PDB file of N, CA and C in Angstrom:
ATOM      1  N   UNK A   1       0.807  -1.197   0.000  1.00 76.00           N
ATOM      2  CA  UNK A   1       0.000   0.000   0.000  1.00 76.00           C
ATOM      3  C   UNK A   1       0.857   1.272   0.000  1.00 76.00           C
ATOM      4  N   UNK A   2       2.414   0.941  -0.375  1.00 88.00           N
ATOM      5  CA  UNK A   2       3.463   2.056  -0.417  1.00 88.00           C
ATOM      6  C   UNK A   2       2.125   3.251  -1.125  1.00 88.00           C
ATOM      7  N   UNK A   3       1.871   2.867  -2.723  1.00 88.00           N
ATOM      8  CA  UNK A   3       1.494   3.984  -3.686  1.00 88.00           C
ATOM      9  C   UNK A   3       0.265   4.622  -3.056  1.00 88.00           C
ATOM     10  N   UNK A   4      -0.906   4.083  -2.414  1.00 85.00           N
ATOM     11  CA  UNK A   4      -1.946   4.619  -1.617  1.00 85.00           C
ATOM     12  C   UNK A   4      -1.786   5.238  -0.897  1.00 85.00           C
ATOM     13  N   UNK A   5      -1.095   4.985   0.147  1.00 86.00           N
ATOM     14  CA  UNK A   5       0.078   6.148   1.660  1.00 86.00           C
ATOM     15  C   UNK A   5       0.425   7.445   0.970  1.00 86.00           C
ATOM     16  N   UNK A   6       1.494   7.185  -0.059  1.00 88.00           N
ATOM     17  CA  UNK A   6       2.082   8.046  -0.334  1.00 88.00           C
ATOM     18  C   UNK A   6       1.426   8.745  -1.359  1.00 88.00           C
ATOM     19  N   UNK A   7       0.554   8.679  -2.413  1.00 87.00           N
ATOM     20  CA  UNK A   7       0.120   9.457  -2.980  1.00 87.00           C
ATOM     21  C   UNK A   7      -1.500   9.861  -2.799  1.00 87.00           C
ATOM     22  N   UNK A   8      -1.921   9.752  -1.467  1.00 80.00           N
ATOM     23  CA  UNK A   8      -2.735  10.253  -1.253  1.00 80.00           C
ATOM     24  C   UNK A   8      -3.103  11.307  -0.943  1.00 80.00           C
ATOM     25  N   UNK A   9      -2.365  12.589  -0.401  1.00 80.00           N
ATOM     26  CA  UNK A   9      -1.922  13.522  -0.186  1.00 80.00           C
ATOM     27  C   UNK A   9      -1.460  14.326  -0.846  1.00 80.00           C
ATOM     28  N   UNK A  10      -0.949  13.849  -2.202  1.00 85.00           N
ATOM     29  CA  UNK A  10      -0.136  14.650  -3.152  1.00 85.00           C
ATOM     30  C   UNK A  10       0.029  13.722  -4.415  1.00 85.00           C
ATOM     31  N   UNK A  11      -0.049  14.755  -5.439  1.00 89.00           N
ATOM     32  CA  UNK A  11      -0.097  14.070  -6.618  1.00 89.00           C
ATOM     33  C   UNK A  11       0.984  13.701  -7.347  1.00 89.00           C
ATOM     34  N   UNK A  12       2.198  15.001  -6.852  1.00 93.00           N
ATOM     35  CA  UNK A  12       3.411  14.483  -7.317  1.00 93.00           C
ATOM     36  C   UNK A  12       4.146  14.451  -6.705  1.00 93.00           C
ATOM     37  N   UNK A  13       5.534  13.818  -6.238  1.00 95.00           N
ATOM     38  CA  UNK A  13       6.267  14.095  -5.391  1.00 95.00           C
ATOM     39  C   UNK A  13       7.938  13.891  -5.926  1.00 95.00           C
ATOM     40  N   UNK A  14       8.970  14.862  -5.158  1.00 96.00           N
ATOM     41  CA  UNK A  14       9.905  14.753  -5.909  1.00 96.00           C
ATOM     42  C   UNK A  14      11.067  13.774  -5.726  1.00 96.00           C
ATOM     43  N   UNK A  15      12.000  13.033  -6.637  1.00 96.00           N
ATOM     44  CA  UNK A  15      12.739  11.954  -6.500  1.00 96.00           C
ATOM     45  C   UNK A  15      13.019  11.982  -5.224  1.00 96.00           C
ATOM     46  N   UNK A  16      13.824  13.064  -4.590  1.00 96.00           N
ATOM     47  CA  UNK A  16      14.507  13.045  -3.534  1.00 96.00           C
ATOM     48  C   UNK A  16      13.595  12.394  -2.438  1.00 96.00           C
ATOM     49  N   UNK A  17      12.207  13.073  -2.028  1.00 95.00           N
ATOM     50  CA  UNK A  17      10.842  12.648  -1.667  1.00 95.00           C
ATOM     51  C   UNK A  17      10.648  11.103  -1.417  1.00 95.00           C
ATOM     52  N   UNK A  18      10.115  10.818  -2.627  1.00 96.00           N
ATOM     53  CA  UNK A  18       9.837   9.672  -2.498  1.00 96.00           C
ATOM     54  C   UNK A  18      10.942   8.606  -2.692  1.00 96.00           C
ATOM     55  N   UNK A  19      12.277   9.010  -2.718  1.00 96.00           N
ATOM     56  CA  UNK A  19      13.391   7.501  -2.242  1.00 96.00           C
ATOM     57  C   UNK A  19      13.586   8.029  -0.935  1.00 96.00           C
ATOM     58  N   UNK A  20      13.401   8.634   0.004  1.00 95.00           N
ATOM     59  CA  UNK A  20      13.409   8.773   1.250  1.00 95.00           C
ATOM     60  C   UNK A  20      11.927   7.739   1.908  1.00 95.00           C
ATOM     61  N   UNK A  21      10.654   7.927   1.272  1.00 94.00           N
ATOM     62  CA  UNK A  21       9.871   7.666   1.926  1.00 94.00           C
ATOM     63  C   UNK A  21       9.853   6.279   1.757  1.00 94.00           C
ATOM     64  N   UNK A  22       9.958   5.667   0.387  1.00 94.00           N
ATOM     65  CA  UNK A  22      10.160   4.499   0.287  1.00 94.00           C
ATOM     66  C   UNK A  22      11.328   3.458   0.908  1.00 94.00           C
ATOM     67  N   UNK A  23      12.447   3.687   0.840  1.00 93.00           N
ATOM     68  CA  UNK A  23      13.409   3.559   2.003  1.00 93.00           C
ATOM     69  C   UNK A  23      12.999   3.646   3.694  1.00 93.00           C
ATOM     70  N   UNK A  24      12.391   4.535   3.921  1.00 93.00           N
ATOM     71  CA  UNK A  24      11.230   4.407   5.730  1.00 93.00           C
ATOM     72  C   UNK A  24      10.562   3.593   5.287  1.00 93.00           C
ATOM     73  N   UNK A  25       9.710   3.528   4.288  1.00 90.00           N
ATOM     74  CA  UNK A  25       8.250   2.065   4.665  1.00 90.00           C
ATOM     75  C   UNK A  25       9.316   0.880   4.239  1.00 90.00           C
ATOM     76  N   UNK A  26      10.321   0.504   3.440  1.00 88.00           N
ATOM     77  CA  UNK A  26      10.878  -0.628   3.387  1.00 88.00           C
ATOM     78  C   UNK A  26      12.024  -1.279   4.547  1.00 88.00           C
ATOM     79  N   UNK A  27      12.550  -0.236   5.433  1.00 87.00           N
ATOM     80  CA  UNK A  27      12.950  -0.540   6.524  1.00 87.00           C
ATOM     81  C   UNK A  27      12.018  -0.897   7.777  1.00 87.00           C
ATOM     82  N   UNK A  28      11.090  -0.095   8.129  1.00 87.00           N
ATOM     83  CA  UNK A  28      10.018  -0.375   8.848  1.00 87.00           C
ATOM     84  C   UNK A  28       9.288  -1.356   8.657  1.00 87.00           C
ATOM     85  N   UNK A  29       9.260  -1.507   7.342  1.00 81.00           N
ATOM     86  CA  UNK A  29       8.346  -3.198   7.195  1.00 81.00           C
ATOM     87  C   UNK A  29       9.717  -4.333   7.058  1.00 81.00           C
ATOM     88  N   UNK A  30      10.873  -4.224   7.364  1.00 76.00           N
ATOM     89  CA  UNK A  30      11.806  -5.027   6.812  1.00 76.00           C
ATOM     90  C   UNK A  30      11.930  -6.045   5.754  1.00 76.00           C
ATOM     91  N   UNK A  31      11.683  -5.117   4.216  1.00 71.00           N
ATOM     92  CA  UNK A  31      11.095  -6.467   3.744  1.00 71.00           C
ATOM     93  C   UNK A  31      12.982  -6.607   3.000  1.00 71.00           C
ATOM     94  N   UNK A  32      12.835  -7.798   3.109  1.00 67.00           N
ATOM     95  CA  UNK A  32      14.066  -8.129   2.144  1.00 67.00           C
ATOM     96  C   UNK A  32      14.330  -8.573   1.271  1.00 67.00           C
ATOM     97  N   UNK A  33      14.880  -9.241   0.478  1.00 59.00           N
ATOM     98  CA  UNK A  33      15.225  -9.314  -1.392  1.00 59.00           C
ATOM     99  C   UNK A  33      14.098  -9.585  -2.491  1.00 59.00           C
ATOM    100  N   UNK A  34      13.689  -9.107  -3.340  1.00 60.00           N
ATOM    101  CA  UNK A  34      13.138  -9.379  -3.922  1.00 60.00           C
ATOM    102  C   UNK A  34      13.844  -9.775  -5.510  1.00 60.00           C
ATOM    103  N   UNK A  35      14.147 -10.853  -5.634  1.00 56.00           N
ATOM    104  CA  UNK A  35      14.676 -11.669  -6.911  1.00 56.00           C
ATOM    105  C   UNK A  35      13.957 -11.044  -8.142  1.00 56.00           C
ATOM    106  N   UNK A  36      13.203 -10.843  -8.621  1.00 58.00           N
ATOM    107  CA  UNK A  36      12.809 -10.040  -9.444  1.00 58.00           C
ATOM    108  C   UNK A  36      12.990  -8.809  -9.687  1.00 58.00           C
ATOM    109  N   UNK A  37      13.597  -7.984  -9.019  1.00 58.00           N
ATOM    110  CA  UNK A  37      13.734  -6.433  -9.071  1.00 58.00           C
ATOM    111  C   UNK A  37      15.518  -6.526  -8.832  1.00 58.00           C
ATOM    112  N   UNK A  38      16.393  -7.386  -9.028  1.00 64.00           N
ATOM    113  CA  UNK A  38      17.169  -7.559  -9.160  1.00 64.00           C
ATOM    114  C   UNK A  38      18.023  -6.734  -7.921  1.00 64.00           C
ATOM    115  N   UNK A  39      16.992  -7.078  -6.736  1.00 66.00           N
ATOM    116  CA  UNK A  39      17.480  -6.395  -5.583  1.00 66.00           C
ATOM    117  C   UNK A  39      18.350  -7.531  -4.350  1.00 66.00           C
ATOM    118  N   UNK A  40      19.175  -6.988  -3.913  1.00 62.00           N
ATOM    119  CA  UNK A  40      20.184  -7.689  -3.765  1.00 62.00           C
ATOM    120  C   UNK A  40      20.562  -7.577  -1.209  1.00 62.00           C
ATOM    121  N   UNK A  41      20.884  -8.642  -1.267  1.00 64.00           N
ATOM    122  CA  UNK A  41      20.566  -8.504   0.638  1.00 64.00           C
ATOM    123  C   UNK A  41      21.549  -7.412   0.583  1.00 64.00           C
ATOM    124  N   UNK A  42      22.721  -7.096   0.091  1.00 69.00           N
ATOM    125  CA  UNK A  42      23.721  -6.494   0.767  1.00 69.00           C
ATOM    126  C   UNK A  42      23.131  -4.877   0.287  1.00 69.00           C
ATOM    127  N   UNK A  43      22.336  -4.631  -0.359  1.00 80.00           N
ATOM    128  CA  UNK A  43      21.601  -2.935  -0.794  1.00 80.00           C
ATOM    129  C   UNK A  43      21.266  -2.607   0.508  1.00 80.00           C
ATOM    130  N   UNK A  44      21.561  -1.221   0.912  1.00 86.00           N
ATOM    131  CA  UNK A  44      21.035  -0.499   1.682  1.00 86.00           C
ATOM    132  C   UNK A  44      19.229  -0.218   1.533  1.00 86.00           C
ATOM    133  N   UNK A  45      18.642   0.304   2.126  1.00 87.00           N
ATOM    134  CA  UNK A  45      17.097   0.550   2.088  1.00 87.00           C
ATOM    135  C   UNK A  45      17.240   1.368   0.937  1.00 87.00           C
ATOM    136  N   UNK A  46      18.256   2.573   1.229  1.00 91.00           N
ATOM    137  CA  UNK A  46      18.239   3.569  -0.258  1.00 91.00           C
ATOM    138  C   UNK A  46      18.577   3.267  -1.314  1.00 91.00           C
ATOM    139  N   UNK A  47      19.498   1.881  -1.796  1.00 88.00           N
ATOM    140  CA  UNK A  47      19.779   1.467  -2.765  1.00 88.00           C
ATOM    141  C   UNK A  47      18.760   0.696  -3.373  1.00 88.00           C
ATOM    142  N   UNK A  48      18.085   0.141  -2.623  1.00 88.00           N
ATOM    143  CA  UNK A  48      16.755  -0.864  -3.047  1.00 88.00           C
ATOM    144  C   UNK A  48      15.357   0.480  -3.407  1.00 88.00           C
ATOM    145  N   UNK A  49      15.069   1.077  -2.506  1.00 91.00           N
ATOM    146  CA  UNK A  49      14.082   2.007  -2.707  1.00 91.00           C
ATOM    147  C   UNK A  49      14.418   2.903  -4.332  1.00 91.00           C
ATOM    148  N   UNK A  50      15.822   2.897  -5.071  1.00 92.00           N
ATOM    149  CA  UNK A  50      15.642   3.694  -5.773  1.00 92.00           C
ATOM    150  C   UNK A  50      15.328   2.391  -6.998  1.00 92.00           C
ATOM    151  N   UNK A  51      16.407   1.475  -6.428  1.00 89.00           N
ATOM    152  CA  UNK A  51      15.500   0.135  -7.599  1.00 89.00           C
ATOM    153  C   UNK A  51      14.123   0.382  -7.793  1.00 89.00           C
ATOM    154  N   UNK A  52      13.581  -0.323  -6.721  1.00 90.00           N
ATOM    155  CA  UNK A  52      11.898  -0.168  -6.887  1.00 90.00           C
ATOM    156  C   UNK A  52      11.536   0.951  -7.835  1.00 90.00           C
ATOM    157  N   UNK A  53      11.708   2.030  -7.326  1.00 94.00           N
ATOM    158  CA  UNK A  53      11.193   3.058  -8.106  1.00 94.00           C
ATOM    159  C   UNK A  53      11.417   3.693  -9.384  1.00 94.00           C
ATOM    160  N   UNK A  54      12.919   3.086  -9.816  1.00 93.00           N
ATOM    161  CA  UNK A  54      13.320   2.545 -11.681  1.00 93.00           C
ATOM    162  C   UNK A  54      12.096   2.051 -12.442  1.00 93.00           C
ATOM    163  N   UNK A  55      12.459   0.492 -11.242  1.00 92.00           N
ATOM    164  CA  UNK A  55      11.429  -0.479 -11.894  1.00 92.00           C
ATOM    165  C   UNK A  55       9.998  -0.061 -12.147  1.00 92.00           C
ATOM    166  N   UNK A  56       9.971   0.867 -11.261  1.00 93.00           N
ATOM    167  CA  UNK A  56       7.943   0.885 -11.445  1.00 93.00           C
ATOM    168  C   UNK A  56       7.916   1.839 -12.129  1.00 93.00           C
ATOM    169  N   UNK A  57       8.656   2.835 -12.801  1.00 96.00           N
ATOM    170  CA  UNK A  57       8.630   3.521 -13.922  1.00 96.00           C
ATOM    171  C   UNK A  57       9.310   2.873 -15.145  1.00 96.00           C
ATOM    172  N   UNK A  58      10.204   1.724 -14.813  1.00 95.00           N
ATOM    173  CA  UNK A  58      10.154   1.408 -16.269  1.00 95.00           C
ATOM    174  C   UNK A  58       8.951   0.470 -16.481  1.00 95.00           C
ATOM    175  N   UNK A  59       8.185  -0.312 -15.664  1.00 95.00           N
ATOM    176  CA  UNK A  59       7.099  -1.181 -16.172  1.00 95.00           C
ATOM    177  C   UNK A  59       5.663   0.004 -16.421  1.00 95.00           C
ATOM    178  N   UNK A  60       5.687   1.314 -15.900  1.00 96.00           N
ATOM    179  CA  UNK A  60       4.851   2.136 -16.153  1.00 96.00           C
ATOM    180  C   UNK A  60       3.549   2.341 -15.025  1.00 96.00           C
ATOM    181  N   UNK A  61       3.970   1.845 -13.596  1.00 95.00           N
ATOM    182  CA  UNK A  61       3.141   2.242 -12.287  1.00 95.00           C
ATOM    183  C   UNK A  61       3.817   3.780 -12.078  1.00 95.00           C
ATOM    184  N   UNK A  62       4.428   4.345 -12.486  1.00 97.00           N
ATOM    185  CA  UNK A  62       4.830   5.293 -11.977  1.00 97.00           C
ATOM    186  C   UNK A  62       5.207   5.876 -13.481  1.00 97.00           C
ATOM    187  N   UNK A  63       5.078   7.979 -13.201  1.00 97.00           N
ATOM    188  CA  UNK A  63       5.797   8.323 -14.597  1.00 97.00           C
ATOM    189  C   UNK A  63       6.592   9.607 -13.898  1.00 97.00           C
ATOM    190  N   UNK A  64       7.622  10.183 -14.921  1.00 96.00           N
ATOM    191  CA  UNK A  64       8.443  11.033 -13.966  1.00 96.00           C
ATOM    192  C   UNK A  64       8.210  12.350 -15.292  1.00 96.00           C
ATOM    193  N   UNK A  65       8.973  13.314 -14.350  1.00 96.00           N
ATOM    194  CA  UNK A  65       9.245  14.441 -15.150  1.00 96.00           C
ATOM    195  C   UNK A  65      10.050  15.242 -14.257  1.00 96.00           C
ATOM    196  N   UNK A  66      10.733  16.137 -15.730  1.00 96.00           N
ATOM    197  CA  UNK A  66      11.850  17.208 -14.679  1.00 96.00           C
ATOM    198  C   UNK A  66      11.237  18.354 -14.682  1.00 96.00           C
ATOM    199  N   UNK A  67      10.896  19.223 -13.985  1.00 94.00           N
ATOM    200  CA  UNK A  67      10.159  20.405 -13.830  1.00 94.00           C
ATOM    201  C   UNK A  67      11.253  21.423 -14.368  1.00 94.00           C
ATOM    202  N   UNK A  68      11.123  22.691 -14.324  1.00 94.00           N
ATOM    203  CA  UNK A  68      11.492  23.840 -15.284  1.00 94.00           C
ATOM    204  C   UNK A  68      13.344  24.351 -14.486  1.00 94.00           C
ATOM    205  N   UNK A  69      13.675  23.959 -13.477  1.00 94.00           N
ATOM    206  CA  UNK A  69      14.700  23.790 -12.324  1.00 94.00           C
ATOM    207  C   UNK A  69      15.607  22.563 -12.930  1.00 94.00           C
ATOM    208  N   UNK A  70      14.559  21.412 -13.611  1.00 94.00           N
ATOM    209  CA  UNK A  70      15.583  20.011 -14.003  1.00 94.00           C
ATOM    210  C   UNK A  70      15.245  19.172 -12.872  1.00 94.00           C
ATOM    211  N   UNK A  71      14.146  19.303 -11.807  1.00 96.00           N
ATOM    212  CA  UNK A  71      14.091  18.551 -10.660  1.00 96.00           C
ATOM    213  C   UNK A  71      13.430  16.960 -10.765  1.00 96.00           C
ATOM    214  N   UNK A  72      13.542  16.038 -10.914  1.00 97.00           N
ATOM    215  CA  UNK A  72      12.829  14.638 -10.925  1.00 97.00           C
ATOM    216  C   UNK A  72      11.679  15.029 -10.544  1.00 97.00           C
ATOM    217  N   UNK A  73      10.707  14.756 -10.654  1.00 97.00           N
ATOM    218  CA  UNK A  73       9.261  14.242  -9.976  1.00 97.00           C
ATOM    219  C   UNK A  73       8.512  12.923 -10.233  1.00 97.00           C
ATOM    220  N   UNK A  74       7.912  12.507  -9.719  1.00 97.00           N
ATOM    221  CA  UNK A  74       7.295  11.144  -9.594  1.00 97.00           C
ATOM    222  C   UNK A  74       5.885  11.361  -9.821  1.00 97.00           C
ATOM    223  N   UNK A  75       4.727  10.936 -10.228  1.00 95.00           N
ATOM    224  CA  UNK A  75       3.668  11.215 -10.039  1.00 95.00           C
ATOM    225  C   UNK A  75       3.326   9.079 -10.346  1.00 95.00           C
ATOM    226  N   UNK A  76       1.994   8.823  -9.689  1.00 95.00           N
ATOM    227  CA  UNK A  76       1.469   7.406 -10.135  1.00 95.00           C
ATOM    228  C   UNK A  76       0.953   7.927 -12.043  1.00 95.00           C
ATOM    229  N   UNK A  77       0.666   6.390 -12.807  1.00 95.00           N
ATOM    230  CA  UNK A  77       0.205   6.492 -14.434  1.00 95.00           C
ATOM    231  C   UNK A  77      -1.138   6.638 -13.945  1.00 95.00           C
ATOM    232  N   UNK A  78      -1.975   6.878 -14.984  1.00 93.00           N
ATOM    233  CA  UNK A  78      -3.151   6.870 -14.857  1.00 93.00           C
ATOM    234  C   UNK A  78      -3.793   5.180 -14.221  1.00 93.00           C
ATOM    235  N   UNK A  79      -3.234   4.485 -14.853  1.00 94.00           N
ATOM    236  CA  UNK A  79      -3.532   3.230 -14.685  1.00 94.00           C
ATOM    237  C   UNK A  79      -3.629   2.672 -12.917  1.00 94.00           C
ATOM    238  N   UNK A  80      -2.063   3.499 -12.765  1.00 93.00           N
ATOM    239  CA  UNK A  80      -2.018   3.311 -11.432  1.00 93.00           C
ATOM    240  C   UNK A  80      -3.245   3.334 -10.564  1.00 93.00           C
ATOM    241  N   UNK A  81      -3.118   4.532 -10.945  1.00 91.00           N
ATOM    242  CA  UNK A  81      -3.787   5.797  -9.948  1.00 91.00           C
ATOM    243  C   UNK A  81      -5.546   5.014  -9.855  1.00 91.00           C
ATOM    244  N   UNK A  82      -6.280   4.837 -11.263  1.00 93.00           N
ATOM    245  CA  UNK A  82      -7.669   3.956 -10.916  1.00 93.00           C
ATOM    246  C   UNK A  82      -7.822   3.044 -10.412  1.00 93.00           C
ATOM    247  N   UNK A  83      -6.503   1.965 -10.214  1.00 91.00           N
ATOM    248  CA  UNK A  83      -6.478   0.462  -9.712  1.00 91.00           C
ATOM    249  C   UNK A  83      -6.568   0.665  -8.343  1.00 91.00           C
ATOM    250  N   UNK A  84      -5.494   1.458  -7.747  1.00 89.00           N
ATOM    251  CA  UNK A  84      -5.902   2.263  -6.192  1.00 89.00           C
ATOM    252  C   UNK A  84      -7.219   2.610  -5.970  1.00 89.00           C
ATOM    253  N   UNK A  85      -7.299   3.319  -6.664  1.00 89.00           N
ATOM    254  CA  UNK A  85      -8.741   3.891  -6.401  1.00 89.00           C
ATOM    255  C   UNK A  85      -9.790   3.048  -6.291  1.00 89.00           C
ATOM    256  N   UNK A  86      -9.878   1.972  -7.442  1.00 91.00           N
ATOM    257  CA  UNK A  86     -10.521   0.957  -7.688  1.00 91.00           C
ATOM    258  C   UNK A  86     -10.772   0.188  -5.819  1.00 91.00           C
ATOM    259  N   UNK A  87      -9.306  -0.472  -5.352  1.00 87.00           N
ATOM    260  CA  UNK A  87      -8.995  -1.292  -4.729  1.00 87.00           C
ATOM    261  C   UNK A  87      -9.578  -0.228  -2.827  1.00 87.00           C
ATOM    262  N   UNK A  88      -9.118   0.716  -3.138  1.00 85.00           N
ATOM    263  CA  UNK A  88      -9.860   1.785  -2.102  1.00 85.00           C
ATOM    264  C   UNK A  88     -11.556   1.648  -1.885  1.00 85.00           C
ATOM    265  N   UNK A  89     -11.890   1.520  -2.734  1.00 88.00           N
ATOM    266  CA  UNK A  89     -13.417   1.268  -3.223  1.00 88.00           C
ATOM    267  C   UNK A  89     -13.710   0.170  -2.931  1.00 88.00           C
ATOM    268  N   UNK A  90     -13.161  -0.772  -2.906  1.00 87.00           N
ATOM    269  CA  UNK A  90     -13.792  -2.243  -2.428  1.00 87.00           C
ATOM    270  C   UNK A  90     -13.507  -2.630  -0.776  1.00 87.00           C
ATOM    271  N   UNK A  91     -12.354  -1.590  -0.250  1.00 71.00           N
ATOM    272  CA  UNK A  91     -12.393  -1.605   0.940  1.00 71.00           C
ATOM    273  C   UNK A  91     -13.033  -1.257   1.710  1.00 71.00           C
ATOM    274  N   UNK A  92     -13.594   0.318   1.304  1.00 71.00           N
ATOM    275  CA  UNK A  92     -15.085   0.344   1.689  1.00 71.00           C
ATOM    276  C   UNK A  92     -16.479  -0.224   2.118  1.00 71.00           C
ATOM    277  N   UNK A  93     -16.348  -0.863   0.917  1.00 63.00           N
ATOM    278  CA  UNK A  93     -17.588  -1.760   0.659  1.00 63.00           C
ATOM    279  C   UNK A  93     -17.431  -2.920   2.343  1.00 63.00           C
TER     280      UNK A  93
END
């Protein structure tokens, strides 16, 4: 529920931002290697958190842009963003 937490509040947020926040929820939840994301035990939280967040912009959960400064930003795809929403909606229920 990283993308729900964190982009509920804000629509975009900037690199620096969100590999900090993701790095706190992946230490706090201690999760460790994930073989598919070609993440590795000896990565720090910040080395893995910026994996993740490659990966989910190169598979397209996530899209970036540099603002008028050159700054990274993160925002969820559209796709993202309804499946949350979607999945928010049934929690409700």
């Amino acid at each position: 529920m990283f993308f729900a937490e964190t982009f509920l509040q804000q629509i975009a947020m900037s690199s620096e931002n969100i590999h900090n926040r993701l790095s706190d929820f992946l230490e706090q939840r201690d999760v460790e290697v994930d073989e598919e994301s070609e993440i590795v035990f000896s990565d720090t939280y910040e080395a893995r958190a910026k994996k993740y967040i490659q990966k989910w912009a190169d598979v397209g959960f996530l899209t970036n842009y540099q603002n008028e400064t050159g700054e990274i930003f993160y925002e969820l795809s559209s796709h993202s963003s309804k499946t949350i929403d979607w999945l928010l909606n049934l929690k409700k229920e």
